[in-house]
Amino acid sequence: MNTNQKALTYLDIHAREVKNIANSKFFLDTIHPSSSEPKNGTYERIVCESVMATFHLDNWTSTARNMYKYLNNKQYEDEFKKISEYMNRIETVCANKYQDIFISKNIYAWIATFDYFTTFNLDDARFLEFLDAFKEELINKPVDGLKFEDTELNAENEKRRGTKDKIVVTTKISILKTLMKEFFHKDDEPEEELISDYDFVREVLDYDLRDDQIEFCEELLDDLTINVDNNSKLMDEKNRKSLLAIVTYATENDMDLDDWIVDYFKRNHIYMNDQRQNFRIMKQDVENYMRQKEKIAV
């Protein structure tokens, strides 16, 4: 066993999920082909690097063993599922057309950048436009005086840094996100942040609601979340729109969310940046929960 394979033994909680992702079509078709990487644990490491780069960049570590030990926590299960989803979506639109871009040492940066892309509320096919522009010109465009290809160079002595050094990792992701934001002419905040919480609720529910009705639901949301983990990412201010919308939806449809919201917070630890999509996911979840509850009651 090599270093990567030995280190993987520290990830027993998510090992099966990681191996399944490493055998997906994204690795078979979309990334640059290799005869050795599928066998030596590189693909499994890429999966975990993608989770770290997307959700835990501040805690990035270049050592595989330390990374696996950090991620060996049940609460990160949803993050692995989200990375799997992103890889499947990229494979669907890219197939094998961008293997020269998706090389193994940079996969984590592209996955983290795709996560950023999802905040723009664009069709996944638009991601290809950015990839084409990156290949043709943006790869050579400096961001704060540094090109993407030069991120591994030490400015002091022009020697190569380690490709997994934190400064290299964070700089690559920062450059890609900056180039993407400029390419799609996006401001720092997604468009939906310009919509008030109340208008968001009216829009996604398509209900004619008065301010006082939504205000009541806002107070109810505060009461409901007393019994959940208030350190959960689901409590982020950026996720409040969809939470308020689901509470309003439940109120208008005579649903009691006391048990559901506690259960939902136990099962989920991340949310979609696209709050409309996140609301749809929660709406489906709460409806399934209520149906199961009715079956048990019968």
Coordinates of C-alpha atoms in Angstrom, one line a residue:
M1 CA 0.0 0.0 0.0
N2 CA 1.2 3.5 -0.8
T3 CA 0.8 6.6 1.3
N4 CA -2.6 7.5 -0.1
Q5 CA -4.0 4.0 0.3
K6 CA -2.7 3.8 3.9
A7 CA -4.1 7.2 4.8
L8 CA -7.5 6.1 3.6
T9 CA -7.8 3.7 6.5
Y10 CA -8.4 6.8 8.7
L11 CA -11.6 7.5 6.8
D12 CA -13.6 4.4 7.7
I13 CA -16.9 6.3 8.1
H14 CA -17.0 7.6 4.5
A15 CA -14.7 5.0 2.8
R16 CA -17.5 3.3 0.9
E17 CA -19.0 6.6 -0.3
V18 CA -15.6 7.9 -1.4
K19 CA -14.8 4.7 -3.3
N20 CA -18.2 4.9 -5.1
I21 CA -17.6 8.5 -6.1
A22 CA -14.0 7.6 -7.3
N23 CA -15.6 5.0 -9.6
S24 CA -18.1 7.4 -11.1
K25 CA -18.2 8.5 -14.7
F26 CA -16.6 11.8 -13.8
F27 CA -13.3 9.9 -13.1
L28 CA -13.8 7.5 -15.9
D29 CA -14.5 10.0 -18.6
T30 CA -14.2 13.7 -17.6
I31 CA -10.8 14.0 -16.0
H32 CA -7.4 13.6 -17.7
P33 CA -6.9 9.8 -18.1
S34 CA -4.2 7.9 -16.1
S35 CA -3.3 4.3 -15.9
S36 CA -1.9 4.5 -12.3
E37 CA -4.2 7.0 -10.5
P38 CA -7.3 4.7 -10.4
K39 CA -5.3 2.1 -8.6
N40 CA -3.1 4.1 -6.2
G41 CA -5.7 6.0 -4.2
T42 CA -5.3 9.3 -6.0
Y43 CA -9.0 9.4 -7.1
E44 CA -10.1 8.8 -3.5
R45 CA -7.8 11.6 -2.3
I46 CA -9.3 13.9 -5.0
V47 CA -12.8 13.3 -3.7
C48 CA -11.7 14.3 -0.2
E49 CA -9.7 17.3 -1.4
S50 CA -12.8 18.5 -3.1
V51 CA -14.8 18.3 0.1
M52 CA -12.1 20.2 2.0
A53 CA -11.7 22.9 -0.7
T54 CA -15.4 23.4 -1.0
F55 CA -16.5 23.3 2.6
H56 CA -13.4 23.4 4.9
L57 CA -10.9 25.5 3.0
D58 CA -9.7 27.2 6.2
N59 CA -8.8 23.8 7.7
W60 CA -7.0 22.6 4.5
T61 CA -4.1 20.3 5.2
S62 CA -1.6 19.0 2.6
T63 CA -1.2 15.7 4.5
A64 CA -3.6 12.9 3.3
R65 CA -3.7 11.2 6.7
N66 CA -4.6 14.5 8.5
M67 CA -7.2 15.3 5.9
Y68 CA -8.9 11.9 6.2
K69 CA -8.8 12.0 10.0
Y70 CA -10.5 15.5 9.9
L71 CA -13.2 14.3 7.5
N72 CA -13.9 11.1 9.4
N73 CA -17.0 12.5 11.0
K74 CA -20.6 11.5 10.4
Q75 CA -21.8 15.1 10.2
Y76 CA -19.9 15.6 6.8
E77 CA -22.0 12.9 5.0
D78 CA -24.0 15.5 3.1
E79 CA -20.9 17.2 1.9
F80 CA -19.7 14.0 0.2
K81 CA -23.1 13.7 -1.4
K82 CA -22.9 17.3 -2.6
I83 CA -19.5 16.7 -4.1
S84 CA -20.8 13.6 -5.9
E85 CA -23.7 15.7 -7.2
Y86 CA -21.3 18.4 -8.5
M87 CA -19.1 15.8 -10.2
N88 CA -22.1 14.2 -11.9
R89 CA -23.4 17.5 -13.1
I90 CA -20.0 18.4 -14.5
E91 CA -19.7 15.1 -16.2
T92 CA -23.1 15.5 -17.8
V93 CA -22.3 18.7 -19.5
C94 CA -18.6 18.2 -20.1
A95 CA -18.3 14.5 -21.0
N96 CA -14.7 14.0 -22.1
K97 CA -14.2 17.4 -23.9
Y98 CA -12.2 19.2 -21.2
Q99 CA -9.7 16.5 -20.0
D100 CA -6.8 19.0 -20.6
I101 CA -8.3 21.2 -17.9
F102 CA -9.5 18.6 -15.5
I103 CA -6.1 17.3 -14.4
S104 CA -5.9 15.5 -11.1
K105 CA -3.9 18.1 -9.2
N106 CA -6.5 20.8 -10.0
I107 CA -9.8 18.9 -9.6
Y108 CA -10.4 20.3 -6.1
A109 CA -10.1 23.8 -7.4
W110 CA -12.6 23.2 -10.2
I111 CA -15.1 21.6 -7.9
A112 CA -14.9 24.5 -5.4
T113 CA -15.4 26.8 -8.4
F114 CA -18.4 24.9 -9.6
D115 CA -19.9 25.3 -6.2
Y116 CA -19.4 29.1 -6.6
F117 CA -20.9 28.8 -10.1
T118 CA -24.2 27.4 -8.6
T119 CA -24.7 30.7 -6.8
F120 CA -25.2 32.4 -10.1
N121 CA -28.5 30.5 -10.8
L122 CA -27.4 29.7 -14.4
D123 CA -27.9 26.5 -16.4
D124 CA -25.1 24.1 -16.0
A125 CA -24.4 24.4 -19.7
R126 CA -23.2 27.9 -19.1
F127 CA -20.3 26.4 -17.2
L128 CA -18.9 25.3 -20.5
E129 CA -18.7 28.9 -21.7
F130 CA -16.3 29.7 -18.8
L131 CA -14.2 26.6 -19.5
D132 CA -13.9 27.5 -23.2
A133 CA -12.9 31.1 -22.2
F134 CA -10.4 29.8 -19.7
K135 CA -8.7 27.5 -22.2
E136 CA -8.6 30.3 -24.9
E137 CA -7.5 33.3 -22.8
L138 CA -8.4 33.5 -19.1
I139 CA -5.7 30.9 -18.2
N140 CA -3.2 33.6 -19.0
K141 CA -5.1 36.5 -17.5
P142 CA -3.4 37.8 -14.3
V143 CA -5.5 38.3 -11.1
D144 CA -3.7 40.6 -8.7
G145 CA -0.6 40.2 -10.8
L146 CA -0.7 36.4 -10.8
K147 CA -1.7 33.9 -13.5
F148 CA -3.4 30.6 -12.7
E149 CA -0.4 28.6 -14.1
D150 CA 2.1 30.5 -11.9
T151 CA 0.4 29.8 -8.6
E152 CA 2.9 27.0 -7.8
L153 CA 5.9 29.2 -8.3
N154 CA 7.7 30.7 -5.3
A155 CA 8.1 34.4 -6.2
E156 CA 11.3 34.7 -4.2
N157 CA 13.3 32.0 -5.9
E158 CA 11.0 30.8 -8.8
K159 CA 11.1 27.2 -7.5
R160 CA 8.0 25.1 -7.5
R161 CA 5.9 25.0 -4.3
G162 CA 4.2 21.8 -3.2
T163 CA 1.0 21.5 -5.3
K164 CA -1.0 20.9 -2.0
D165 CA 0.5 23.8 0.0
K166 CA -2.4 25.8 1.5
I167 CA -1.2 29.0 -0.2
V168 CA -1.3 27.3 -3.6
V169 CA -4.7 25.8 -3.0
T170 CA -6.4 29.0 -1.8
T171 CA -4.8 31.1 -4.5
K172 CA -5.9 28.8 -7.3
I173 CA -9.5 28.8 -6.0
S174 CA -9.4 32.6 -5.5
I175 CA -8.2 33.2 -9.1
L176 CA -10.8 30.9 -10.7
K177 CA -13.6 32.4 -8.7
T178 CA -12.5 35.9 -9.6
L179 CA -12.2 35.1 -13.3
M180 CA -15.6 33.4 -13.2
K181 CA -17.2 36.4 -11.5
E182 CA -15.8 38.8 -14.1
F183 CA -16.7 36.5 -17.0
F184 CA -20.4 36.3 -16.0
H185 CA -20.4 40.0 -14.9
K186 CA -21.6 39.1 -11.4
D187 CA -21.3 41.2 -8.3
D188 CA -20.0 39.7 -5.0
E189 CA -23.5 38.7 -3.9
P190 CA -26.0 36.5 -5.8
E191 CA -28.9 38.3 -7.3
E192 CA -31.4 36.7 -4.9
E193 CA -29.7 38.5 -2.0
L194 CA -31.2 41.7 -3.4
I195 CA -34.7 40.3 -2.7
S196 CA -36.2 40.9 0.7
D197 CA -37.0 37.8 2.8
Y198 CA -40.7 38.6 2.6
D199 CA -40.7 39.1 -1.2
F200 CA -38.8 35.8 -1.6
V201 CA -41.4 34.0 0.4
R202 CA -44.2 35.5 -1.7
E203 CA -42.4 34.6 -4.9
V204 CA -41.5 30.9 -4.2
L205 CA -44.9 30.2 -2.7
D206 CA -46.9 32.3 -5.2
Y207 CA -49.2 33.2 -2.3
D208 CA -50.7 36.7 -1.7
L209 CA -49.4 37.2 1.8
R210 CA -49.6 40.3 4.0
D211 CA -46.5 41.4 5.9
D212 CA -48.0 40.5 9.2
Q213 CA -48.7 36.9 8.1
I214 CA -45.0 36.5 7.2
E215 CA -43.9 38.2 10.3
F216 CA -45.9 35.7 12.3
C217 CA -44.1 32.9 10.5
E218 CA -40.7 34.6 11.2
E219 CA -41.5 34.5 14.9
L220 CA -42.5 30.9 14.5
L221 CA -39.3 30.0 12.8
D222 CA -37.3 31.5 15.7
D223 CA -39.4 29.4 18.1
L224 CA -38.9 26.2 16.1
T225 CA -35.1 26.6 15.8
I226 CA -34.7 26.8 19.6
N227 CA -34.6 23.0 19.6
V228 CA -32.1 22.5 16.8
D229 CA -28.3 22.8 16.7
N230 CA -27.8 26.6 16.4
N231 CA -24.2 26.0 15.3
S232 CA -25.4 24.2 12.2
K233 CA -24.6 25.7 8.8
L234 CA -28.4 25.5 8.2
M235 CA -28.7 28.5 10.6
D236 CA -26.5 30.7 8.3
E237 CA -28.2 34.0 7.5
K238 CA -27.9 33.1 3.8
N239 CA -30.2 30.1 4.4
R240 CA -32.9 32.0 6.2
K241 CA -35.0 32.8 3.2
S242 CA -35.7 29.2 2.4
L243 CA -36.3 28.4 6.1
L244 CA -38.8 31.2 6.4
A245 CA -40.4 30.0 3.2
I246 CA -40.8 26.4 4.4
V247 CA -42.3 27.6 7.7
T248 CA -44.7 29.8 5.9
Y249 CA -45.6 27.0 3.5
A250 CA -46.3 24.7 6.4
T251 CA -48.4 27.3 8.3
E252 CA -50.5 27.9 5.2
N253 CA -51.1 24.2 4.8
D254 CA -51.7 23.4 8.5
M255 CA -48.5 21.4 9.0
D256 CA -46.8 21.1 12.4
L257 CA -43.0 21.3 11.9
D258 CA -42.0 20.8 15.6
D259 CA -40.7 17.2 15.0
W260 CA -39.8 17.6 11.3
I261 CA -37.4 20.5 11.8
V262 CA -35.4 18.7 14.6
D263 CA -35.2 15.6 12.4
Y264 CA -34.2 17.6 9.3
F265 CA -31.3 19.4 11.2
K266 CA -30.1 16.0 12.4
R267 CA -30.0 14.6 8.8
N268 CA -28.7 17.6 7.0
H269 CA -25.7 19.8 7.6
I270 CA -25.4 21.9 4.4
Y271 CA -27.8 23.8 2.1
M272 CA -28.0 24.9 -1.5
N273 CA -26.7 28.4 -2.2
D274 CA -29.7 28.7 -4.6
Q275 CA -32.3 29.3 -2.0
R276 CA -35.2 28.6 -4.4
Q277 CA -33.8 25.2 -5.1
N278 CA -33.1 24.7 -1.4
F279 CA -36.7 25.5 -0.6
R280 CA -37.9 22.9 -3.2
I281 CA -35.7 20.3 -1.6
M282 CA -37.1 21.1 1.9
K283 CA -40.7 21.2 0.6
Q284 CA -40.3 17.7 -0.8
D285 CA -38.7 16.5 2.4
V286 CA -41.4 17.8 4.7
E287 CA -44.1 16.4 2.5
N288 CA -42.5 13.0 2.5
Y289 CA -42.1 13.2 6.3
M290 CA -45.7 14.0 6.7
R291 CA -46.8 11.1 4.5
Q292 CA -44.7 8.7 6.5
K293 CA -46.1 10.1 9.7
E294 CA -49.6 9.5 8.5
K295 CA -48.8 5.9 7.6
I296 CA -47.4 5.2 11.0
A297 CA -50.5 6.8 12.6
V298 CA -52.7 4.5 10.6

